[in-house]
Amino acid sequence: DRLLELTDKRVTLDDSFNMADDVLRQGIQGISELITVPGLINLDFADVRTIMSEGGAALMAVGLGEGDDKAQIAAEQAVSSRLLDITIDGARGILFNVTGGESLSLYDVNQAAAIIRETAHPDANMIFGAVIDPSMGDTMRITVIATGFEHGMTRHQMMHHYGRSQSNTAPTPAPAPAEKPTGKPARQVPPRERERETVQPRFAPDNLEIPAFLRRR
């Protein structure tokens, strides 16, 4: 459905699927470059492990921008994925790496960092890296790894993904009809006999349905 929203009727089937494949390619390429490519401010696997220790769901995104507004364009793409329809809002752990050409300025880096910081949790742990790559020219690339999303947000995303929310309350059984008085004295049940009495379940275990969100796992 997201591919249909982001493409028009002239886009071929092959090109549409390439858009989805590109998300996976960016993730793999971004992780490998973070660890292996030397930079002006280096990041390594220890930094990735530190961010991943925040726990919870993790999101990785890559943004590209060029021209005078390249920092803003790249940062806005990196903090939200149009194809996956998710953002890094509320993330408590963020690692971001900025890659640009020799013309990459401190202003560009600061502008990108400000956009990412505004999106994250106010107390987020942020780790920053920078790489100068002459082959980038006037293009700027930002790679973001975000983790430690708040529980409320994660639950909201799950409900939105599956199209419905799960109720936390069980249905209340209908009250049993009151018995009519018969005029006979009530029979006294000995204590031992009461201990042997068991309550029969109102449902059979075989009739229980597995919730939709568990079946999808």
PDB file of C-alpha atoms in Angstrom:
ATOM      1  CA  ASP A   1       0.000   0.000   0.000  1.00  0.00           C
ATOM      2  CA  ARG A   2       2.844   2.401   0.793  1.00  0.00           C
ATOM      3  CA  LEU A   3       4.388   1.789  -2.636  1.00  0.00           C
ATOM      4  CA  LEU A   4       1.077   2.692  -4.272  1.00  0.00           C
ATOM      5  CA  GLU A   5       0.932   5.929  -2.279  1.00  0.00           C
ATOM      6  CA  LEU A   6       4.491   6.946  -3.174  1.00  0.00           C
ATOM      7  CA  THR A   7       4.431   6.086  -6.882  1.00  0.00           C
ATOM      8  CA  ASP A   8       2.215   6.978  -9.808  1.00  0.00           C
ATOM      9  CA  LYS A   9       0.703   4.743 -12.465  1.00  0.00           C
ATOM     10  CA  ARG A  10       3.624   5.289 -14.859  1.00  0.00           C
ATOM     11  CA  VAL A  11       6.184   3.653 -12.525  1.00  0.00           C
ATOM     12  CA  THR A  12       7.000   0.086 -13.552  1.00  0.00           C
ATOM     13  CA  LEU A  13       6.633  -2.903 -11.234  1.00  0.00           C
ATOM     14  CA  ASP A  14      10.392  -3.459 -11.259  1.00  0.00           C
ATOM     15  CA  ASP A  15      11.111   0.146 -10.259  1.00  0.00           C
ATOM     16  CA  SER A  16       8.536  -0.052  -7.459  1.00  0.00           C
ATOM     17  CA  PHE A  17      10.152  -3.138  -5.962  1.00  0.00           C
ATOM     18  CA  ASN A  18      13.570  -1.508  -6.302  1.00  0.00           C
ATOM     19  CA  MET A  19      12.355   1.240  -3.963  1.00  0.00           C
ATOM     20  CA  ALA A  20      11.618  -1.363  -1.293  1.00  0.00           C
ATOM     21  CA  ASP A  21      14.932  -3.143  -1.888  1.00  0.00           C
ATOM     22  CA  ASP A  22      16.760   0.157  -1.527  1.00  0.00           C
ATOM     23  CA  VAL A  23      15.632   0.427   2.109  1.00  0.00           C
ATOM     24  CA  LEU A  24      17.411  -2.837   2.931  1.00  0.00           C
ATOM     25  CA  ARG A  25      20.483  -1.829   0.906  1.00  0.00           C
ATOM     26  CA  GLN A  26      20.780   1.469   2.748  1.00  0.00           C
ATOM     27  CA  GLY A  27      20.600  -0.281   6.110  1.00  0.00           C
ATOM     28  CA  ILE A  28      23.337  -2.786   5.292  1.00  0.00           C
ATOM     29  CA  GLN A  29      25.549  -0.179   3.640  1.00  0.00           C
ATOM     30  CA  GLY A  30      25.064   2.274   6.481  1.00  0.00           C
ATOM     31  CA  ILE A  31      26.088  -0.196   9.191  1.00  0.00           C
ATOM     32  CA  SER A  32      29.149  -1.379   7.272  1.00  0.00           C
ATOM     33  CA  GLU A  33      30.334   2.174   6.562  1.00  0.00           C
ATOM     34  CA  LEU A  34      29.893   3.226  10.176  1.00  0.00           C
ATOM     35  CA  ILE A  35      32.284   0.509  11.304  1.00  0.00           C
ATOM     36  CA  THR A  36      34.780   0.259   8.444  1.00  0.00           C
ATOM     37  CA  VAL A  37      35.158   3.715   6.853  1.00  0.00           C
ATOM     38  CA  PRO A  38      37.629   6.017   8.671  1.00  0.00           C
ATOM     39  CA  GLY A  39      36.358   9.520   9.270  1.00  0.00           C
ATOM     40  CA  LEU A  40      37.110  12.912  10.720  1.00  0.00           C
ATOM     41  CA  ILE A  41      35.177  11.814  13.820  1.00  0.00           C
ATOM     42  CA  ASN A  42      35.268   8.027  13.876  1.00  0.00           C
ATOM     43  CA  LEU A  43      32.505   5.688  14.975  1.00  0.00           C
ATOM     44  CA  ASP A  44      33.062   2.011  15.678  1.00  0.00           C
ATOM     45  CA  PHE A  45      31.206  -1.106  16.784  1.00  0.00           C
ATOM     46  CA  ALA A  46      31.476  -0.057  20.435  1.00  0.00           C
ATOM     47  CA  ASP A  47      29.394   3.042  19.648  1.00  0.00           C
ATOM     48  CA  VAL A  48      26.786   0.931  17.867  1.00  0.00           C
ATOM     49  CA  ARG A  49      26.665  -1.447  20.841  1.00  0.00           C
ATOM     50  CA  THR A  50      26.229   1.472  23.243  1.00  0.00           C
ATOM     51  CA  ILE A  51      23.204   2.745  21.349  1.00  0.00           C
ATOM     52  CA  MET A  52      21.706  -0.733  20.970  1.00  0.00           C
ATOM     53  CA  SER A  53      21.963  -1.209  24.745  1.00  0.00           C
ATOM     54  CA  GLU A  54      19.057   1.231  25.110  1.00  0.00           C
ATOM     55  CA  GLY A  55      16.855  -1.726  24.145  1.00  0.00           C
ATOM     56  CA  GLY A  56      13.436  -1.748  22.536  1.00  0.00           C
ATOM     57  CA  ALA A  57      12.739  -1.394  18.842  1.00  0.00           C
ATOM     58  CA  ALA A  58      15.502  -0.087  16.578  1.00  0.00           C
ATOM     59  CA  LEU A  59      15.250   2.019  13.446  1.00  0.00           C
ATOM     60  CA  MET A  60      17.926   2.740  10.865  1.00  0.00           C
ATOM     61  CA  ALA A  61      17.500   5.315   8.124  1.00  0.00           C
ATOM     62  CA  VAL A  62      19.615   7.154   5.573  1.00  0.00           C
ATOM     63  CA  GLY A  63      18.969  10.635   4.201  1.00  0.00           C
ATOM     64  CA  LEU A  64      20.521  12.325   1.157  1.00  0.00           C
ATOM     65  CA  GLY A  65      20.529  16.015   0.329  1.00  0.00           C
ATOM     66  CA  GLU A  66      22.331  18.378  -2.007  1.00  0.00           C
ATOM     67  CA  GLY A  67      22.455  22.080  -2.691  1.00  0.00           C
ATOM     68  CA  ASP A  68      22.086  24.933  -0.237  1.00  0.00           C
ATOM     69  CA  ASP A  69      19.530  23.062   1.902  1.00  0.00           C
ATOM     70  CA  LYS A  70      21.293  19.707   1.831  1.00  0.00           C
ATOM     71  CA  ALA A  71      21.616  19.473   5.620  1.00  0.00           C
ATOM     72  CA  GLN A  72      17.912  20.042   6.221  1.00  0.00           C
ATOM     73  CA  ILE A  73      16.851  17.682   3.420  1.00  0.00           C
ATOM     74  CA  ALA A  74      19.172  14.885   4.510  1.00  0.00           C
ATOM     75  CA  ALA A  75      18.256  15.194   8.190  1.00  0.00           C
ATOM     76  CA  GLU A  76      14.503  15.201   7.543  1.00  0.00           C
ATOM     77  CA  GLN A  77      14.827  12.100   5.389  1.00  0.00           C
ATOM     78  CA  ALA A  78      16.940  10.376   8.034  1.00  0.00           C
ATOM     79  CA  VAL A  79      14.527  10.957  10.929  1.00  0.00           C
ATOM     80  CA  SER A  80      11.507   9.596   9.062  1.00  0.00           C
ATOM     81  CA  SER A  81      10.953   6.948   6.419  1.00  0.00           C
ATOM     82  CA  ARG A  82       8.192   7.691   3.928  1.00  0.00           C
ATOM     83  CA  LEU A  83       8.199   4.127   2.668  1.00  0.00           C
ATOM     84  CA  LEU A  84       8.034   2.495   6.113  1.00  0.00           C
ATOM     85  CA  ASP A  85       5.817   5.266   7.546  1.00  0.00           C
ATOM     86  CA  ILE A  86       7.820   5.486  10.786  1.00  0.00           C
ATOM     87  CA  THR A  87       9.873   8.147  12.565  1.00  0.00           C
ATOM     88  CA  ILE A  88      12.472   8.297  15.349  1.00  0.00           C
ATOM     89  CA  ASP A  89      10.198  10.365  17.604  1.00  0.00           C
ATOM     90  CA  GLY A  90      10.980   9.741  21.271  1.00  0.00           C
ATOM     91  CA  ALA A  91      14.137   7.682  20.722  1.00  0.00           C
ATOM     92  CA  ARG A  92      16.405   7.617  23.783  1.00  0.00           C
ATOM     93  CA  GLY A  93      19.506   6.431  21.932  1.00  0.00           C
ATOM     94  CA  ILE A  94      20.666   7.940  18.630  1.00  0.00           C
ATOM     95  CA  LEU A  95      23.833   7.422  16.640  1.00  0.00           C
ATOM     96  CA  PHE A  96      24.163   9.549  13.525  1.00  0.00           C
ATOM     97  CA  ASN A  97      26.966   9.865  11.029  1.00  0.00           C
ATOM     98  CA  VAL A  98      27.349  12.744   8.571  1.00  0.00           C
ATOM     99  CA  THR A  99      29.201  12.169   5.297  1.00  0.00           C
ATOM    100  CA  GLY A 100      29.945  15.002   2.899  1.00  0.00           C
ATOM    101  CA  GLY A 101      32.422  16.407   0.426  1.00  0.00           C
ATOM    102  CA  GLU A 102      35.278  18.770   1.121  1.00  0.00           C
ATOM    103  CA  SER A 103      32.820  21.679   1.184  1.00  0.00           C
ATOM    104  CA  LEU A 104      30.950  20.245   4.192  1.00  0.00           C
ATOM    105  CA  SER A 105      30.700  23.058   6.738  1.00  0.00           C
ATOM    106  CA  LEU A 106      30.230  23.242  10.482  1.00  0.00           C
ATOM    107  CA  TYR A 107      26.935  25.044   9.845  1.00  0.00           C
ATOM    108  CA  ASP A 108      25.640  22.097   7.804  1.00  0.00           C
ATOM    109  CA  VAL A 109      26.554  19.623  10.533  1.00  0.00           C
ATOM    110  CA  ASN A 110      25.033  21.783  13.268  1.00  0.00           C
ATOM    111  CA  GLN A 111      21.785  22.254  11.318  1.00  0.00           C
ATOM    112  CA  ALA A 112      21.428  18.517  10.761  1.00  0.00           C
ATOM    113  CA  ALA A 113      22.169  17.759  14.422  1.00  0.00           C
ATOM    114  CA  ALA A 114      19.550  20.275  15.568  1.00  0.00           C
ATOM    115  CA  ILE A 115      16.823  18.615  13.478  1.00  0.00           C
ATOM    116  CA  ILE A 116      17.724  15.173  14.813  1.00  0.00           C
ATOM    117  CA  ARG A 117      17.903  16.435  18.407  1.00  0.00           C
ATOM    118  CA  GLU A 118      14.446  18.029  18.178  1.00  0.00           C
ATOM    119  CA  THR A 119      12.948  14.729  17.049  1.00  0.00           C
ATOM    120  CA  ALA A 120      14.573  12.570  19.735  1.00  0.00           C
ATOM    121  CA  HIS A 121      13.696  12.277  23.413  1.00  0.00           C
ATOM    122  CA  PRO A 122      14.870  15.294  25.476  1.00  0.00           C
ATOM    123  CA  ASP A 123      17.203  13.037  27.498  1.00  0.00           C
ATOM    124  CA  ALA A 124      18.454  11.024  24.521  1.00  0.00           C
ATOM    125  CA  ASN A 125      22.007   9.714  24.423  1.00  0.00           C
ATOM    126  CA  MET A 126      23.416  10.983  21.107  1.00  0.00           C
ATOM    127  CA  ILE A 127      26.665   9.828  19.470  1.00  0.00           C
ATOM    128  CA  PHE A 128      27.982  11.744  16.466  1.00  0.00           C
ATOM    129  CA  GLY A 129      30.417  10.910  13.679  1.00  0.00           C
ATOM    130  CA  ALA A 130      31.628  12.722  10.549  1.00  0.00           C
ATOM    131  CA  VAL A 131      33.334  11.571   7.353  1.00  0.00           C
ATOM    132  CA  ILE A 132      34.856  13.716   4.603  1.00  0.00           C
ATOM    133  CA  ASP A 133      34.562  11.963   1.241  1.00  0.00           C
ATOM    134  CA  PRO A 134      35.689  14.063  -1.766  1.00  0.00           C
ATOM    135  CA  SER A 135      33.626  11.891  -4.117  1.00  0.00           C
ATOM    136  CA  MET A 136      30.409  13.150  -2.452  1.00  0.00           C
ATOM    137  CA  GLY A 137      30.824  16.591  -4.019  1.00  0.00           C
ATOM    138  CA  ASP A 138      27.967  18.835  -2.882  1.00  0.00           C
ATOM    139  CA  THR A 139      25.923  15.891  -1.574  1.00  0.00           C
ATOM    140  CA  MET A 140      25.430  15.195   2.118  1.00  0.00           C
ATOM    141  CA  ARG A 141      24.462  11.804   3.548  1.00  0.00           C
ATOM    142  CA  ILE A 142      23.208  11.211   7.085  1.00  0.00           C
ATOM    143  CA  THR A 143      22.941   7.736   8.588  1.00  0.00           C
ATOM    144  CA  VAL A 144      20.849   7.390  11.756  1.00  0.00           C
ATOM    145  CA  ILE A 145      20.420   4.475  14.160  1.00  0.00           C
ATOM    146  CA  ALA A 146      17.704   5.105  16.758  1.00  0.00           C
ATOM    147  CA  THR A 147      16.747   2.866  19.692  1.00  0.00           C
ATOM    148  CA  GLY A 148      15.028   3.012  23.071  1.00  0.00           C
ATOM    149  CA  PHE A 149      11.616   4.174  21.918  1.00  0.00           C
ATOM    150  CA  GLU A 150       9.096   4.874  24.657  1.00  0.00           C
ATOM    151  CA  HIS A 151       6.720   2.000  25.406  1.00  0.00           C
ATOM    152  CA  GLY A 152       3.635   4.078  24.711  1.00  0.00           C
ATOM    153  CA  MET A 153       4.843   5.032  21.269  1.00  0.00           C
ATOM    154  CA  THR A 154       5.853   1.505  20.386  1.00  0.00           C
ATOM    155  CA  ARG A 155       2.435   0.188  21.358  1.00  0.00           C
ATOM    156  CA  HIS A 156       0.764   2.900  19.295  1.00  0.00           C
ATOM    157  CA  GLN A 157       2.825   1.927  16.265  1.00  0.00           C
ATOM    158  CA  MET A 158       1.901  -1.734  16.716  1.00  0.00           C
ATOM    159  CA  MET A 159      -1.811  -0.905  16.912  1.00  0.00           C
ATOM    160  CA  HIS A 160      -1.544   1.337  13.861  1.00  0.00           C
ATOM    161  CA  HIS A 161       0.297  -1.383  11.920  1.00  0.00           C
ATOM    162  CA  TYR A 162      -2.292  -4.053  12.609  1.00  0.00           C
ATOM    163  CA  GLY A 163      -5.223  -1.696  12.155  1.00  0.00           C
ATOM    164  CA  ARG A 164      -6.888  -2.207  15.520  1.00  0.00           C
ATOM    165  CA  SER A 165      -6.233  -2.037  19.241  1.00  0.00           C
ATOM    166  CA  GLN A 166      -6.479  -4.945  21.603  1.00  0.00           C
ATOM    167  CA  SER A 167      -8.766  -4.505  24.614  1.00  0.00           C
ATOM    168  CA  ASN A 168      -7.160  -5.019  27.999  1.00  0.00           C
ATOM    169  CA  THR A 169     -10.412  -5.956  29.728  1.00  0.00           C
ATOM    170  CA  ALA A 170     -12.061  -9.347  29.587  1.00  0.00           C
ATOM    171  CA  PRO A 171     -15.806  -9.574  28.800  1.00  0.00           C
ATOM    172  CA  THR A 172     -18.011  -9.781  31.883  1.00  0.00           C
ATOM    173  CA  PRO A 173     -20.086 -12.992  31.939  1.00  0.00           C
ATOM    174  CA  ALA A 174     -23.843 -12.610  32.157  1.00  0.00           C
ATOM    175  CA  PRO A 175     -25.221 -13.142  35.659  1.00  0.00           C
ATOM    176  CA  ALA A 176     -26.825 -16.511  36.282  1.00  0.00           C
ATOM    177  CA  PRO A 177     -30.634 -16.418  36.649  1.00  0.00           C
ATOM    178  CA  ALA A 178     -31.825 -16.464  40.236  1.00  0.00           C
ATOM    179  CA  GLU A 179     -33.334 -19.754  41.380  1.00  0.00           C
ATOM    180  CA  LYS A 180     -36.933 -19.761  42.478  1.00  0.00           C
ATOM    181  CA  PRO A 181     -37.514 -20.674  46.117  1.00  0.00           C
ATOM    182  CA  THR A 182     -38.812 -24.250  46.507  1.00  0.00           C
ATOM    183  CA  GLY A 183     -39.866 -24.030  50.104  1.00  0.00           C
ATOM    184  CA  LYS A 184     -37.452 -26.814  51.060  1.00  0.00           C
ATOM    185  CA  PRO A 185     -34.655 -26.166  53.541  1.00  0.00           C
ATOM    186  CA  ALA A 186     -31.243 -25.726  52.010  1.00  0.00           C
ATOM    187  CA  ARG A 187     -29.028 -28.819  52.142  1.00  0.00           C
ATOM    188  CA  GLN A 188     -25.956 -28.358  54.286  1.00  0.00           C
ATOM    189  CA  VAL A 189     -22.783 -29.441  52.453  1.00  0.00           C
ATOM    190  CA  PRO A 190     -20.088 -30.950  54.691  1.00  0.00           C
ATOM    191  CA  PRO A 191     -16.703 -29.148  54.570  1.00  0.00           C
ATOM    192  CA  ARG A 192     -14.900 -32.102  52.974  1.00  0.00           C
ATOM    193  CA  GLU A 193     -17.480 -32.365  50.230  1.00  0.00           C
ATOM    194  CA  ARG A 194     -17.152 -28.651  49.519  1.00  0.00           C
ATOM    195  CA  GLU A 195     -13.397 -29.063  49.051  1.00  0.00           C
ATOM    196  CA  ARG A 196     -13.981 -31.763  46.430  1.00  0.00           C
ATOM    197  CA  GLU A 197     -16.318 -29.582  44.408  1.00  0.00           C
ATOM    198  CA  THR A 198     -14.685 -28.011  41.365  1.00  0.00           C
ATOM    199  CA  VAL A 199     -15.897 -25.183  39.209  1.00  0.00           C
ATOM    200  CA  GLN A 200     -16.413 -26.258  35.607  1.00  0.00           C
ATOM    201  CA  PRO A 201     -14.962 -23.847  33.032  1.00  0.00           C
ATOM    202  CA  ARG A 202     -17.455 -21.908  30.928  1.00  0.00           C
ATOM    203  CA  PHE A 203     -15.381 -22.524  27.806  1.00  0.00           C
ATOM    204  CA  ALA A 204     -13.344 -25.289  26.238  1.00  0.00           C
ATOM    205  CA  PRO A 205      -9.591 -24.633  25.809  1.00  0.00           C
ATOM    206  CA  ASP A 206      -9.806 -25.772  22.185  1.00  0.00           C
ATOM    207  CA  ASN A 207     -12.160 -22.895  21.398  1.00  0.00           C
ATOM    208  CA  LEU A 208      -9.641 -20.206  22.328  1.00  0.00           C
ATOM    209  CA  GLU A 209      -8.417 -18.205  19.340  1.00  0.00           C
ATOM    210  CA  ILE A 210      -4.833 -17.005  19.085  1.00  0.00           C
ATOM    211  CA  PRO A 211      -4.808 -13.163  18.977  1.00  0.00           C
ATOM    212  CA  ALA A 212      -4.037 -11.670  15.587  1.00  0.00           C
ATOM    213  CA  PHE A 213      -0.821  -9.967  16.722  1.00  0.00           C
ATOM    214  CA  LEU A 214       0.569 -13.344  17.901  1.00  0.00           C
ATOM    215  CA  ARG A 215      -0.385 -15.164  14.713  1.00  0.00           C
ATOM    216  CA  ARG A 216       1.555 -12.578  12.690  1.00  0.00           C
ATOM    217  CA  ARG A 217       4.799 -13.245  14.573  1.00  0.00           C
TER     218      ARG A 217
END
